[in-house]
Short mmCIF file of C-alpha atoms and ligand atoms in Angstrom, two decimals:
data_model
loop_
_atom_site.label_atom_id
_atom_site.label_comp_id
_atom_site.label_asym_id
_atom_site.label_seq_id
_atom_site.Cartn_x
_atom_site.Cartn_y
_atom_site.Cartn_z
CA UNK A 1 127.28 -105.02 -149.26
CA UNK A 2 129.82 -103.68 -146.83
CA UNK A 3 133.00 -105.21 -146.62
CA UNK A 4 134.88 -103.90 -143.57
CA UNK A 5 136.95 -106.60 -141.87
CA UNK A 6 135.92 -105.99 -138.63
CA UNK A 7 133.82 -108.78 -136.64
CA UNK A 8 130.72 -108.51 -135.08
CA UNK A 9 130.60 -109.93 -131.69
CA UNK A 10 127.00 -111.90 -131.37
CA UNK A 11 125.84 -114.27 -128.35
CA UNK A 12 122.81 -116.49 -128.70
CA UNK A 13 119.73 -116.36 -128.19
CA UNK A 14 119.30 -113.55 -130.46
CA UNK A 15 117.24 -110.82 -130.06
CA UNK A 16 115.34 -108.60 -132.81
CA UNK A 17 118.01 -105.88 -132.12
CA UNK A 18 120.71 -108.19 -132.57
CA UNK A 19 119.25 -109.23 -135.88
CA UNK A 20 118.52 -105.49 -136.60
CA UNK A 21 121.85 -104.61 -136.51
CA UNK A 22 123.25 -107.43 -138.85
CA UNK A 23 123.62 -106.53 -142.64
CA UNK A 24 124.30 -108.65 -145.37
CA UNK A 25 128.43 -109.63 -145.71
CA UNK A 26 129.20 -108.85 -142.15
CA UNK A 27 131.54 -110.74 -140.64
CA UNK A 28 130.34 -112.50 -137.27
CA UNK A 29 131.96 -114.66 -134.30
CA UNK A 30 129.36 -116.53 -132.89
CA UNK A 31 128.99 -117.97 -128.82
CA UNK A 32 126.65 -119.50 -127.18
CA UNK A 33 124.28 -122.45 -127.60
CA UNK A 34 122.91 -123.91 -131.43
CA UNK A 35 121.35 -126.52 -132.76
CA UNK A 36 122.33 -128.89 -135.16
CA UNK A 37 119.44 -130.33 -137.39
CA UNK A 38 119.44 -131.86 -140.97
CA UNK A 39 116.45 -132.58 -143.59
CA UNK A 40 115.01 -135.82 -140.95
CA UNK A 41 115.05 -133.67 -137.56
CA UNK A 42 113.67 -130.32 -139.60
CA UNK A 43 110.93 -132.86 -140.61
CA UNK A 44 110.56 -133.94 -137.68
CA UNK A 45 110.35 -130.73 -135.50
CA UNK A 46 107.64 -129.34 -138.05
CA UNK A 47 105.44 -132.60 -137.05
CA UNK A 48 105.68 -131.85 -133.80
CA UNK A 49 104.62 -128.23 -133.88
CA UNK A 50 101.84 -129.04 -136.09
CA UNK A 51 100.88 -131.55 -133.40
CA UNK A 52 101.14 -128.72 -130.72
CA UNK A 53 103.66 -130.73 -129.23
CA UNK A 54 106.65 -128.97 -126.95
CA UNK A 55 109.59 -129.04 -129.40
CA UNK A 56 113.24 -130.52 -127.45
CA UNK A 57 114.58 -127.09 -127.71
CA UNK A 58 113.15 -123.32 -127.31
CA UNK A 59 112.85 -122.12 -130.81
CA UNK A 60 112.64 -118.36 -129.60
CA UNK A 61 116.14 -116.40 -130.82
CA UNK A 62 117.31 -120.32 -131.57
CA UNK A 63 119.82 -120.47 -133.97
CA UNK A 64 120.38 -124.13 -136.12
CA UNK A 65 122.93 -124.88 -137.98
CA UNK A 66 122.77 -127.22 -140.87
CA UNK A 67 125.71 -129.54 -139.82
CA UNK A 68 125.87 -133.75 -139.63
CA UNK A 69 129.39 -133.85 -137.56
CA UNK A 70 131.73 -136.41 -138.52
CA UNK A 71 131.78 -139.18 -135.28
CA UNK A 72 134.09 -137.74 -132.69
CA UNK A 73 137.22 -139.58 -132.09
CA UNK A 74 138.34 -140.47 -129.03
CA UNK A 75 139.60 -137.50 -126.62
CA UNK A 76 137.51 -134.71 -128.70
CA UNK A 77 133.93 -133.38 -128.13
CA UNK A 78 133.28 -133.55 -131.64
CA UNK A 79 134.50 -134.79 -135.32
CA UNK A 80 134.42 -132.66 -138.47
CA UNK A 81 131.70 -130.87 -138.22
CA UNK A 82 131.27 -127.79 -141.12
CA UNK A 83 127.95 -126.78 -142.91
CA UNK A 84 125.72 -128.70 -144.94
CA UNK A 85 123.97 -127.19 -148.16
CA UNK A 86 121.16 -125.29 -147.10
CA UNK A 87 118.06 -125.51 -149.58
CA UNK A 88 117.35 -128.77 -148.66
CA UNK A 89 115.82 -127.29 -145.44
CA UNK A 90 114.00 -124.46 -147.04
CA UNK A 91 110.35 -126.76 -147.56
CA UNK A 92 110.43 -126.61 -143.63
CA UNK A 93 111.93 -123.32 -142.98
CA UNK A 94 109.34 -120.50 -142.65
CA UNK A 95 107.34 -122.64 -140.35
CA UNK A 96 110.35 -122.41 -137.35
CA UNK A 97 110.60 -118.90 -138.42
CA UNK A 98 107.21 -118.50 -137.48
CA UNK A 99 107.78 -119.72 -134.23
CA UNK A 100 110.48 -117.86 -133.22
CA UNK A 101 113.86 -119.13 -135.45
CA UNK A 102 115.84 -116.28 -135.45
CA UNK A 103 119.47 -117.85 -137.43
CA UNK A 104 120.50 -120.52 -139.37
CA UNK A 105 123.77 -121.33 -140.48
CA UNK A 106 124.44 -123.63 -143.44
CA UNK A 107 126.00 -122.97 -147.02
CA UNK A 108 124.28 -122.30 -150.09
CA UNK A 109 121.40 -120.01 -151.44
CA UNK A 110 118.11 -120.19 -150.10
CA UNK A 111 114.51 -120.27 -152.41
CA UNK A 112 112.39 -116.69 -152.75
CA UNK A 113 110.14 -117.69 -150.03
CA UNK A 114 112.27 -118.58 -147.24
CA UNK A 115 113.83 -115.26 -148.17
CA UNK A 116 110.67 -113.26 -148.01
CA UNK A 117 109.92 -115.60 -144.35
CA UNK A 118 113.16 -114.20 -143.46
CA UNK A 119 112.61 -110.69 -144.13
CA UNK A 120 108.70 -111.04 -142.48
CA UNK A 121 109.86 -113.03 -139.39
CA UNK A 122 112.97 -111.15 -138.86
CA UNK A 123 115.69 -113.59 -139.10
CA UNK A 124 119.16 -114.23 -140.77
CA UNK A 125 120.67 -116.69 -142.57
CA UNK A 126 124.60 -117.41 -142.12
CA UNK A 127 127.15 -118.87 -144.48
CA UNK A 128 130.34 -120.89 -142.50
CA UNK A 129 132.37 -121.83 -144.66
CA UNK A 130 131.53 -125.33 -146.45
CA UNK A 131 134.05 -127.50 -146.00
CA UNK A 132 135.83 -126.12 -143.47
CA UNK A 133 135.31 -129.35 -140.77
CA UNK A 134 138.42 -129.77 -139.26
CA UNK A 135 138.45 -125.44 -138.28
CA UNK A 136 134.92 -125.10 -137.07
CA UNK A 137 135.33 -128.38 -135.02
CA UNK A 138 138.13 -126.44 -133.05
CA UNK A 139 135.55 -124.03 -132.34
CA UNK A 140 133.11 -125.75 -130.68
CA UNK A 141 133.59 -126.45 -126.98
CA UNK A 142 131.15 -129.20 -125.96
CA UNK A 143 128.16 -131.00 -127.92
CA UNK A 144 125.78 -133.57 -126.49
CA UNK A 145 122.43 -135.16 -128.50
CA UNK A 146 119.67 -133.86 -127.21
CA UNK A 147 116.88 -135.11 -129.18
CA UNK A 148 116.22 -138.26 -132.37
CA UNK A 149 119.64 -140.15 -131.38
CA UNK A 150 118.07 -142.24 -133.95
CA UNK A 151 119.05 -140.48 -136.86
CA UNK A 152 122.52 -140.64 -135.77
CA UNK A 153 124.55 -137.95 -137.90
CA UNK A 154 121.45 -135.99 -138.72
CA UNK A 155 120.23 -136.43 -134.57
CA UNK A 156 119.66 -132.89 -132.73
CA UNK A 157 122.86 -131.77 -131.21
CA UNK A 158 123.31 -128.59 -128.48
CA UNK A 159 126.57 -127.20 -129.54
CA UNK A 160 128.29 -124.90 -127.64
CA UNK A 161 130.23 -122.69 -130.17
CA UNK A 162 132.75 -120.06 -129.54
CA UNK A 163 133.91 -117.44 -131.85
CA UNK A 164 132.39 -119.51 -134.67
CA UNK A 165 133.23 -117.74 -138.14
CA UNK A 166 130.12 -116.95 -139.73
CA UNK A 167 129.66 -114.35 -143.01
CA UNK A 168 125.63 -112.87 -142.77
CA UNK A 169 124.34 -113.47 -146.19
CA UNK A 170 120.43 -112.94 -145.98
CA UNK A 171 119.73 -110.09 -143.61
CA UNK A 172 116.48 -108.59 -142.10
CA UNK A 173 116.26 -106.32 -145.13
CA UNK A 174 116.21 -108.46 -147.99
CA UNK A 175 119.43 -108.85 -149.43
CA UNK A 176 121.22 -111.64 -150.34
CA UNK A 177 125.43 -111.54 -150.52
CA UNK A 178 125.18 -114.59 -152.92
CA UNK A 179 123.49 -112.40 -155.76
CA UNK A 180 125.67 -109.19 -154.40
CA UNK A 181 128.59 -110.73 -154.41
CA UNK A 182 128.53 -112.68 -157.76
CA UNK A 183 127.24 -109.23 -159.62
CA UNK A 184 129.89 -107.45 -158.20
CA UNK A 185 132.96 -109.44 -159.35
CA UNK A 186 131.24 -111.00 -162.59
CA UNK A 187 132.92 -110.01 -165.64
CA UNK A 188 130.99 -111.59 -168.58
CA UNK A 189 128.14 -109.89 -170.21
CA UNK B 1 151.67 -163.23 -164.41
CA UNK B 2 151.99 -161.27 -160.99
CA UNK B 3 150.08 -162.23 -158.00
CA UNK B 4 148.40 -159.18 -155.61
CA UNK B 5 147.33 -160.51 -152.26
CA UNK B 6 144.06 -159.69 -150.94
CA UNK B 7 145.40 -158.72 -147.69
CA UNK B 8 147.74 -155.93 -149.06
CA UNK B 9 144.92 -154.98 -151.13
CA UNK B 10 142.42 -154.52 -148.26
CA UNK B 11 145.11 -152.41 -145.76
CA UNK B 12 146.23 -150.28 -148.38
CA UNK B 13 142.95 -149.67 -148.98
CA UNK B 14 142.72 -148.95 -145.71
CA UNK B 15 145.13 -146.68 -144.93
CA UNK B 16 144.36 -144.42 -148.04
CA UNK B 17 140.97 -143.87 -147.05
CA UNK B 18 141.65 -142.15 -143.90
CA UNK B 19 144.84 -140.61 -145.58
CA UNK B 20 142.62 -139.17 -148.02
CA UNK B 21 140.21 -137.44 -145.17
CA UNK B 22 143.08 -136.13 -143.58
CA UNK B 23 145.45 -134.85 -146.00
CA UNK B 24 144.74 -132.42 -148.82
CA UNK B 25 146.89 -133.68 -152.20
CA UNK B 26 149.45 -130.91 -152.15
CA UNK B 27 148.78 -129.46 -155.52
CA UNK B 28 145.57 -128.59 -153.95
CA UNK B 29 146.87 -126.91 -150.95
CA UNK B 30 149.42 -124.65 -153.24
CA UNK B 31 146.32 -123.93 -155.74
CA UNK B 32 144.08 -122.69 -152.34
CA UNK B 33 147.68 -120.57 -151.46
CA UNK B 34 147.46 -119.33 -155.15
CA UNK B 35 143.96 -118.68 -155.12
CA UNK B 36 144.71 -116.16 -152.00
CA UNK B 37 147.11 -114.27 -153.95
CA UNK B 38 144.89 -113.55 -156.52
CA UNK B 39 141.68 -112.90 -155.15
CA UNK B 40 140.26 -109.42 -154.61
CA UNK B 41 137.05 -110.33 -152.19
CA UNK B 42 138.13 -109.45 -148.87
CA UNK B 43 134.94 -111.86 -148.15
CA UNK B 44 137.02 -114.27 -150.94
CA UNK B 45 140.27 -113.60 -149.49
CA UNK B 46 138.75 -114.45 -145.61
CA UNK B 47 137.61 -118.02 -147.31
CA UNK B 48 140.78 -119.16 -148.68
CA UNK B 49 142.54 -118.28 -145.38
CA UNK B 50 140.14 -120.40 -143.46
CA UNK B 51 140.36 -122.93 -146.47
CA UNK B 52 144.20 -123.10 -145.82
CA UNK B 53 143.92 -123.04 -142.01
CA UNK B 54 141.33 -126.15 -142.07
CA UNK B 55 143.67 -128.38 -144.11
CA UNK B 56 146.64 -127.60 -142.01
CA UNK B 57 144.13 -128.58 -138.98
CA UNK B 58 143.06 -131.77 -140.26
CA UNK B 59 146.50 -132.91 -141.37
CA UNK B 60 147.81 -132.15 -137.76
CA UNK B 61 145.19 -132.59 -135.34
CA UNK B 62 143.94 -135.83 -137.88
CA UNK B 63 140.57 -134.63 -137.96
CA UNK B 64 138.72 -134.59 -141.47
CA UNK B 65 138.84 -131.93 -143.48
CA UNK B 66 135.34 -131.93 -143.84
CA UNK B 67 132.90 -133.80 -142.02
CA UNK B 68 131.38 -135.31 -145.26
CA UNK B 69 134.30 -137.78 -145.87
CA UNK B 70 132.12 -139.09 -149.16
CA UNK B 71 131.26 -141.77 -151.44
CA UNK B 72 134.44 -144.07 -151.29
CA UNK B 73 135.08 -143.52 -155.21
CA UNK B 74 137.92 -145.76 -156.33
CA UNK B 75 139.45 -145.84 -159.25
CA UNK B 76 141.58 -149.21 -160.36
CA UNK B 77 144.25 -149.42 -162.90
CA UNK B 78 144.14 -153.08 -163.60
CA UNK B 79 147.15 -154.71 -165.31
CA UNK B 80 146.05 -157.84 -167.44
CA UNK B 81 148.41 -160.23 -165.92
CA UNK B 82 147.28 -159.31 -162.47
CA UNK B 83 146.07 -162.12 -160.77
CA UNK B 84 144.47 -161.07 -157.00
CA UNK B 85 144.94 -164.00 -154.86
CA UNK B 86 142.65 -164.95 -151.81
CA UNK B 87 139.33 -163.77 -152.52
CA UNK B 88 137.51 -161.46 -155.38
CA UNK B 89 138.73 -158.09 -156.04
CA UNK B 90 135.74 -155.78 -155.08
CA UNK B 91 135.29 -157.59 -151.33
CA UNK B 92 139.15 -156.59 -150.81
CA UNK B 93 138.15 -152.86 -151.75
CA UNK B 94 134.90 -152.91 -149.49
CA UNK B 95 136.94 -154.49 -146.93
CA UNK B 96 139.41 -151.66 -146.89
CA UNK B 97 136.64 -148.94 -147.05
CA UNK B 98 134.79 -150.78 -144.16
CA UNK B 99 138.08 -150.97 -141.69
CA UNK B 100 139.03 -147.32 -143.05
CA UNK B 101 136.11 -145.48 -142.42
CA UNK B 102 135.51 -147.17 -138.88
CA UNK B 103 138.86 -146.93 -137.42
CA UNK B 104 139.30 -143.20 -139.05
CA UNK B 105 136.19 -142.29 -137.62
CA UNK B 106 134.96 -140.99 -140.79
CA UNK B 107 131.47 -140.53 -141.80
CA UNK B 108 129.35 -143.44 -143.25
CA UNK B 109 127.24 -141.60 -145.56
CA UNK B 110 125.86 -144.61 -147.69
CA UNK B 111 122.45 -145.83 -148.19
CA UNK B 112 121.83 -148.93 -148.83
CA UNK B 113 119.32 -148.22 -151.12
CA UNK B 114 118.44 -144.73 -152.99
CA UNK B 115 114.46 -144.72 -152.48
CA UNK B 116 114.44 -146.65 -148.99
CA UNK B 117 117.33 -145.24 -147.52
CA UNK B 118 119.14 -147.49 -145.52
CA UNK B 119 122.47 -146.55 -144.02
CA UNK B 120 125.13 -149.56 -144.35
CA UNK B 121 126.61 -147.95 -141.35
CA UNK B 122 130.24 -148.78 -142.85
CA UNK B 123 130.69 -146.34 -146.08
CA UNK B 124 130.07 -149.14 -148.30
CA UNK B 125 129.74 -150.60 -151.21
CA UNK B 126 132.63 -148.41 -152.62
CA UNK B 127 132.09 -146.79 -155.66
CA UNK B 128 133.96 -149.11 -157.81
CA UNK B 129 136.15 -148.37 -161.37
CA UNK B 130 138.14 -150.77 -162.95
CA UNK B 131 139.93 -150.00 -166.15
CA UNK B 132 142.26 -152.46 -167.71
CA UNK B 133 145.15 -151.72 -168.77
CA UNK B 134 148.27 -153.81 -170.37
CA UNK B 135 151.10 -155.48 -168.23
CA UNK B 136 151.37 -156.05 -164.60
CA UNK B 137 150.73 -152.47 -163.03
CA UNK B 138 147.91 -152.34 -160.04
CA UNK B 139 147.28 -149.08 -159.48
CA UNK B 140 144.30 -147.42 -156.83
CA UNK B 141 143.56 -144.04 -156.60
CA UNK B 142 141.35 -143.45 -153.93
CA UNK B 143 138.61 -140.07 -154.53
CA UNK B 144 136.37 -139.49 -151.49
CA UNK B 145 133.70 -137.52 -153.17
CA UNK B 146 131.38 -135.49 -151.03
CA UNK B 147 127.38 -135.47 -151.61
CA UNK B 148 127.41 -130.96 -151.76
CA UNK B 149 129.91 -131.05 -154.82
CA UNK B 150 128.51 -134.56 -156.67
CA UNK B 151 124.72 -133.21 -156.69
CA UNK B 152 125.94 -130.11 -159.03
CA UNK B 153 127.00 -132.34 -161.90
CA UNK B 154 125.27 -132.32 -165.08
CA UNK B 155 125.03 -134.20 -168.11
CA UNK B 156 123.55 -132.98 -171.56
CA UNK B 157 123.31 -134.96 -175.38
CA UNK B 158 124.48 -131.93 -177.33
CA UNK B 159 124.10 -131.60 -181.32
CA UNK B 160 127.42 -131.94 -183.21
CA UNK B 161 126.60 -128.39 -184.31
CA UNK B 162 126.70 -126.91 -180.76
CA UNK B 163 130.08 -127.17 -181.63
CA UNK B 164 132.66 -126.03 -179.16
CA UNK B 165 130.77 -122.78 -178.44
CA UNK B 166 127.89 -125.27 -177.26
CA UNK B 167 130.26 -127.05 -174.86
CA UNK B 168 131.97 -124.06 -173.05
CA UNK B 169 128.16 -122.47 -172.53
CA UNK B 170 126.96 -125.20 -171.14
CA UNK B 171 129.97 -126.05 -168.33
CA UNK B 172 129.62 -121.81 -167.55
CA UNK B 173 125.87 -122.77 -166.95
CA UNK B 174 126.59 -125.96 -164.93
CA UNK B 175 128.82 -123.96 -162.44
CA UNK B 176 127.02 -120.65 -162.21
CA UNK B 177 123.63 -122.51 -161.60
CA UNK B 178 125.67 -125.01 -158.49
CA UNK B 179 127.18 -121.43 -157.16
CA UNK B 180 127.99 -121.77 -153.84
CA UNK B 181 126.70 -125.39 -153.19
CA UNK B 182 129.81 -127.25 -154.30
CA UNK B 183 132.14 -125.40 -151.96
CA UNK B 184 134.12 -123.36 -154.62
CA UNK B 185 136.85 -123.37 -155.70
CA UNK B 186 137.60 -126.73 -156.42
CA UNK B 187 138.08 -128.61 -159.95
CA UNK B 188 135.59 -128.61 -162.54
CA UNK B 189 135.80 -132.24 -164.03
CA UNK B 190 134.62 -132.01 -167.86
CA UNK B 191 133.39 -135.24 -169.97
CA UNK B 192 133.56 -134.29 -173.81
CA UNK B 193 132.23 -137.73 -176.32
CA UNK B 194 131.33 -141.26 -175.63
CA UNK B 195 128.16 -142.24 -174.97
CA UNK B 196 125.64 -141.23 -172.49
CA UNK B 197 127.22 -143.13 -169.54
CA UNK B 198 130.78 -143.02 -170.49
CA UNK B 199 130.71 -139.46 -170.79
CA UNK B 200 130.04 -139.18 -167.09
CA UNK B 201 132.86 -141.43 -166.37
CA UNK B 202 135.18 -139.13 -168.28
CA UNK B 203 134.45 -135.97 -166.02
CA UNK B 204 135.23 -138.31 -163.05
CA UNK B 205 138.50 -138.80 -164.70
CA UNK B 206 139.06 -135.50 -165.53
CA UNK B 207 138.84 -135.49 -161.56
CA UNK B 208 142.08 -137.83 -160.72
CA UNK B 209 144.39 -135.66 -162.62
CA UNK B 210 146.63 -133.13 -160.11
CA UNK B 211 145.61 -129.09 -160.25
CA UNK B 212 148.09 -127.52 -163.31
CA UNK B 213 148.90 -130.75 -165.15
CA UNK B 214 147.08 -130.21 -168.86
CA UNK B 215 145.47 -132.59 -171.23
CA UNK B 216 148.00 -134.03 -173.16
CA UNK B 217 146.43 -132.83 -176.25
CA UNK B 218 147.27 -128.74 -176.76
CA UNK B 219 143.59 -128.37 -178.28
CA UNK B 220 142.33 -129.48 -175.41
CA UNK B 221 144.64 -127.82 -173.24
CA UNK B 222 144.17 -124.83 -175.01
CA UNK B 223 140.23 -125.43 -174.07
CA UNK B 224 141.11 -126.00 -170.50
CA UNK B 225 142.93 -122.58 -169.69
CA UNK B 226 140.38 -120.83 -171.31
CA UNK B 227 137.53 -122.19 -169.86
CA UNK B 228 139.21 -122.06 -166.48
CA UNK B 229 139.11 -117.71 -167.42
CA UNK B 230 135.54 -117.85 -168.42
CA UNK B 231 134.52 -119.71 -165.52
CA UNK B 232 136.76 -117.39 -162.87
CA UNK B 233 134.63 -114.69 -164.87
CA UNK B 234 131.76 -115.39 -163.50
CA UNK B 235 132.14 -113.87 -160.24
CA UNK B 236 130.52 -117.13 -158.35
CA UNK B 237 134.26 -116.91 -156.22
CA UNK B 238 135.01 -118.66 -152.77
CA UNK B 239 132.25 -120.47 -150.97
CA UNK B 240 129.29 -118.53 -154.23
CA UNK B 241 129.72 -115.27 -152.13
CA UNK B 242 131.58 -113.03 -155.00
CA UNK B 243 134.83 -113.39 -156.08
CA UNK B 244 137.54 -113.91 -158.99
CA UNK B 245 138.45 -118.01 -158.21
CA UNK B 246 135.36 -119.62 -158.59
CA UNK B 247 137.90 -122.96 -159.71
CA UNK B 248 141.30 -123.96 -159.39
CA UNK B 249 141.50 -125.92 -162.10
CA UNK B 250 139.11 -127.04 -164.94
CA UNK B 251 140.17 -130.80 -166.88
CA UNK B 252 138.72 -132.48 -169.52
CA UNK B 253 138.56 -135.69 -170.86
CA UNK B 254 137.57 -136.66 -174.28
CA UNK B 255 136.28 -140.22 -176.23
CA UNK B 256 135.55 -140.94 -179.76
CA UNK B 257 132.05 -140.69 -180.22
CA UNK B 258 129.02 -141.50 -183.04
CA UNK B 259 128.22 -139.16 -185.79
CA UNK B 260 125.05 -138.06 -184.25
CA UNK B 261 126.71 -137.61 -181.04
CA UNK B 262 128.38 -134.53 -178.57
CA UNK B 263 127.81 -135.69 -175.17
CA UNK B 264 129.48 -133.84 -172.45
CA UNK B 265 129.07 -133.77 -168.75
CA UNK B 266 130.26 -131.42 -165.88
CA UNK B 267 131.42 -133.35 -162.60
CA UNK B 268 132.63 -130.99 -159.65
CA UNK B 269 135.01 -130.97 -157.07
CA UNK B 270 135.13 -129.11 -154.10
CA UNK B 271 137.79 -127.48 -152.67
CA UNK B 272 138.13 -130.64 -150.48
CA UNK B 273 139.11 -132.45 -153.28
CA UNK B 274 140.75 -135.38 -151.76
CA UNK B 275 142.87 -138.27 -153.49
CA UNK B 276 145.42 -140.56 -152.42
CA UNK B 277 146.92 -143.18 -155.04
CA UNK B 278 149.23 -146.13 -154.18
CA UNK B 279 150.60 -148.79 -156.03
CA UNK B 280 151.23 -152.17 -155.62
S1 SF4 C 1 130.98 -130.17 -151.21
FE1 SF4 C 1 132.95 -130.98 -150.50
S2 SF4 C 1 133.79 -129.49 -149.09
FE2 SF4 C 1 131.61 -129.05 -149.37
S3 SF4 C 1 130.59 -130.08 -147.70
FE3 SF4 C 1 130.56 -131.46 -149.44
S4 SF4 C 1 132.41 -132.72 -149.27
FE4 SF4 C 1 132.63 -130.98 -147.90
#
């Protein structure tokens, strides 16, 4: 685990040598374009790639982010809008990272075999930090629904982020800052 | 007899929903400042900044502090010779939920029902607590209680023989298995005796009570410091990603209970641990 303070600089789409370069507890400031999806749209974009349907985004170098905004009040582009808890997401997971997923951004450990999907597929997971609404709102410059309006918090949003706080916890080679982290500072037997 | 009018009931309500989303009690905002001198994660440390820089966002720029603004929770001290005039009680708290959560452009995160899954679409039915008390006080404490924290409770029917040795393994247990999922560091909420379902109502309670103020009780006081040192032992820290403040605060709340019987219960709070109380 490396714990410099320095920030890593990433824009997406991400590319494998972006992801190469990532290790577990970097610190990252994220720009460009991600998706928002929750448990109904994850369920619903693995329906429609089983179907062989076109999904509403490009999944290659996508990053999603786990994240049901708070409504957005009037005058702002978006409400409250930090990370959602992330294993809820893992049934559908290694499926998008088949097809091209290469980040996702939520809070919260993931299960052994979206880890090992990670590791095969070459993609990272990101922690922002849960909770933190009112922050990461200020960080993201415009957001419009792009696909299942219908699910209203949980629809698909395009986000454009900027310098968006994110700590890599699961990188391309396997570890995990979650089980790092708590070993390291754990002081019962 | 003193007369409460439905009215005052319903815009107070009101008013300390959104209050609530907005404004981090300040005992919890000192705790986070605290927390930041002691931690020795510079990942830990990086957290609690951000933790303190999001509340002072969402108080100024009235945003939420986090998006999932919760299960309206609200807790009524009910004086006996309270009489509510113009309509029943628990419509005047819906009422207030309903206009709060709409005009504070919170986030309605109720279903309707738990297997078909319904949104109400206006944060209601509150989650509704009434304990009676003697005289004329009305009291409401208002506890927006996000979904991430309130999935990591637990509840177990312990033997009287687990003692106090079983009670302190199993709230370690409870938080290191929830790790990062309830946002850490909030308040662990701990339900000692009772029954089965009053025991989870006492680690709600334990819930209301400001960061630093101890059980009134020194045993149990005694029990809350040190179980607030074996859980910041466990190394879960800020957000599960390694760290010395995995809580702020651990409280506990305690019940007669039968013979046969050690109930306790675990109910966590993030580190959006919201409350707003008013009188009236
Ligand atoms: S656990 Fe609390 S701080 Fe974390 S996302 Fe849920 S409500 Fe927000």
């Amino acid at each position: 685990m490396k714990e410099s303070q320095e920030y890593i600089a990433l824009e997406t789409p991400l590319s494998n040598s972006d992801v190469e370069r990532l290790k577990s507890g970097d610190k990252v400031l994220l720009n460009g374009i991600v998706y928002t999806a929750r448990d109904a749209a994850h369920k619903k974009l693995v329906e429609t790639l089983r179907e062989g349907k076109p999904l509403p985004f490009n999944l290659k170098g996508a990053v999603i982010y786990y994240c049901g905004p708070s409504p957005a009040p009037p005058g702002r582009v978006i409400g409250a809008a930090g990370p959602t808890t992330a294993y809820r997401m893992d049934p559908y997971t290694p499926e998008l990272l088949k097809n091209g997923l290469k980040g996702m951004i939520g809070k919260g450990p993931r299960s052994d075999y979206v880890r090992r999907a990670m590791v095969e597929h070459k993609a990272v997971y990101f922690a922002a930090t849960g909770g933190a609404g009112a922050l990461l709102s200020q960080r993201i410059k415009a957001a419009k629904v792009i696909a299942y309006p219908e699910l209203g918090p949980e629809a698909i949003r395009e986000l454009i982020v900027e310098n968006f706080p994110l700590i890599v916890v699961n990188d391309i080679y396997g570890r995990d800052l979650y089980e790092d982290g708590q070993r390291k500072y754990r002081r019962l037997p | 007899m003193r007369t409460i009018r439905f009215e005052d009931i319903v815009a107070n309500l009101r008013n300390a929903c959104i209050k609530a989303n907005f404004e981090l009690p300040n005992d919890v905002y000192q705790a986070l400042n605290a927390a930041l001198d002691k931690e020795q994660s510079p990942i830990g440390r990086e957290i609690l900044s951000q933790l303190i820089e999001n509340a002072d966002i969402a108080r100024t720029e009235r945003i939420p502090i986090c998006q999932d603004t919760g299960t309206a929770v609200v807790w009524v001290e009910l004086g006996q010779d309270v009489h509510v005039e113009g309509g029943f009680l628990i419509d005047a708290i819906n009422e207030g939920v309903r206009q709060g959560y709409l005009e504070g452009y919170l986030r309605k995160s109720i279903v309707a029902d738990p297997l078909r899954r319904k949104n109400t679409g206006d944060n209601t039915p509150a989650h509704v607590h009434i304990e009676l008390v003697p005289g004329e006080v009305f009291r409401v404490t208002v506890l927006p209680k996000g979904g991430g924290s309130e999935n990591m409770g637990r509840l177990a029917m312990l033997m009287p023989a687990d003692g106090v040795d079983g009670v302190k393994k199993f709230v370690l247990d409870a938080v290191e298995k929830a790790s990062a999922n309830p946002c850490p560091p909030g308040i662990i909420g701990v339900g000692i005796g009772s029954t089965f379902d009053g025991v989870a109502l006492l680690a709600k309670k334990a819930l209301l009570r400001p960061i630093g103020e101890r059980h009134p009780d020194p045993f149990y006081a005694d029990l809350e410091l040190e179980l607030l040192e074996l859980v910041n032992s466990l190394g879960v820290g800020p957000q599960g990603l390694g760290g010395r403040i995995t809580t702020l605060d651990v409280h506990i709340e305690v019940a007669a209970t039968h013979i046969t019987s050690l109930p306790v219960a675990v109910n966590i709070n993030c580190h959006a641990a919201r409350r707003v109380s008013f009188e009236l």
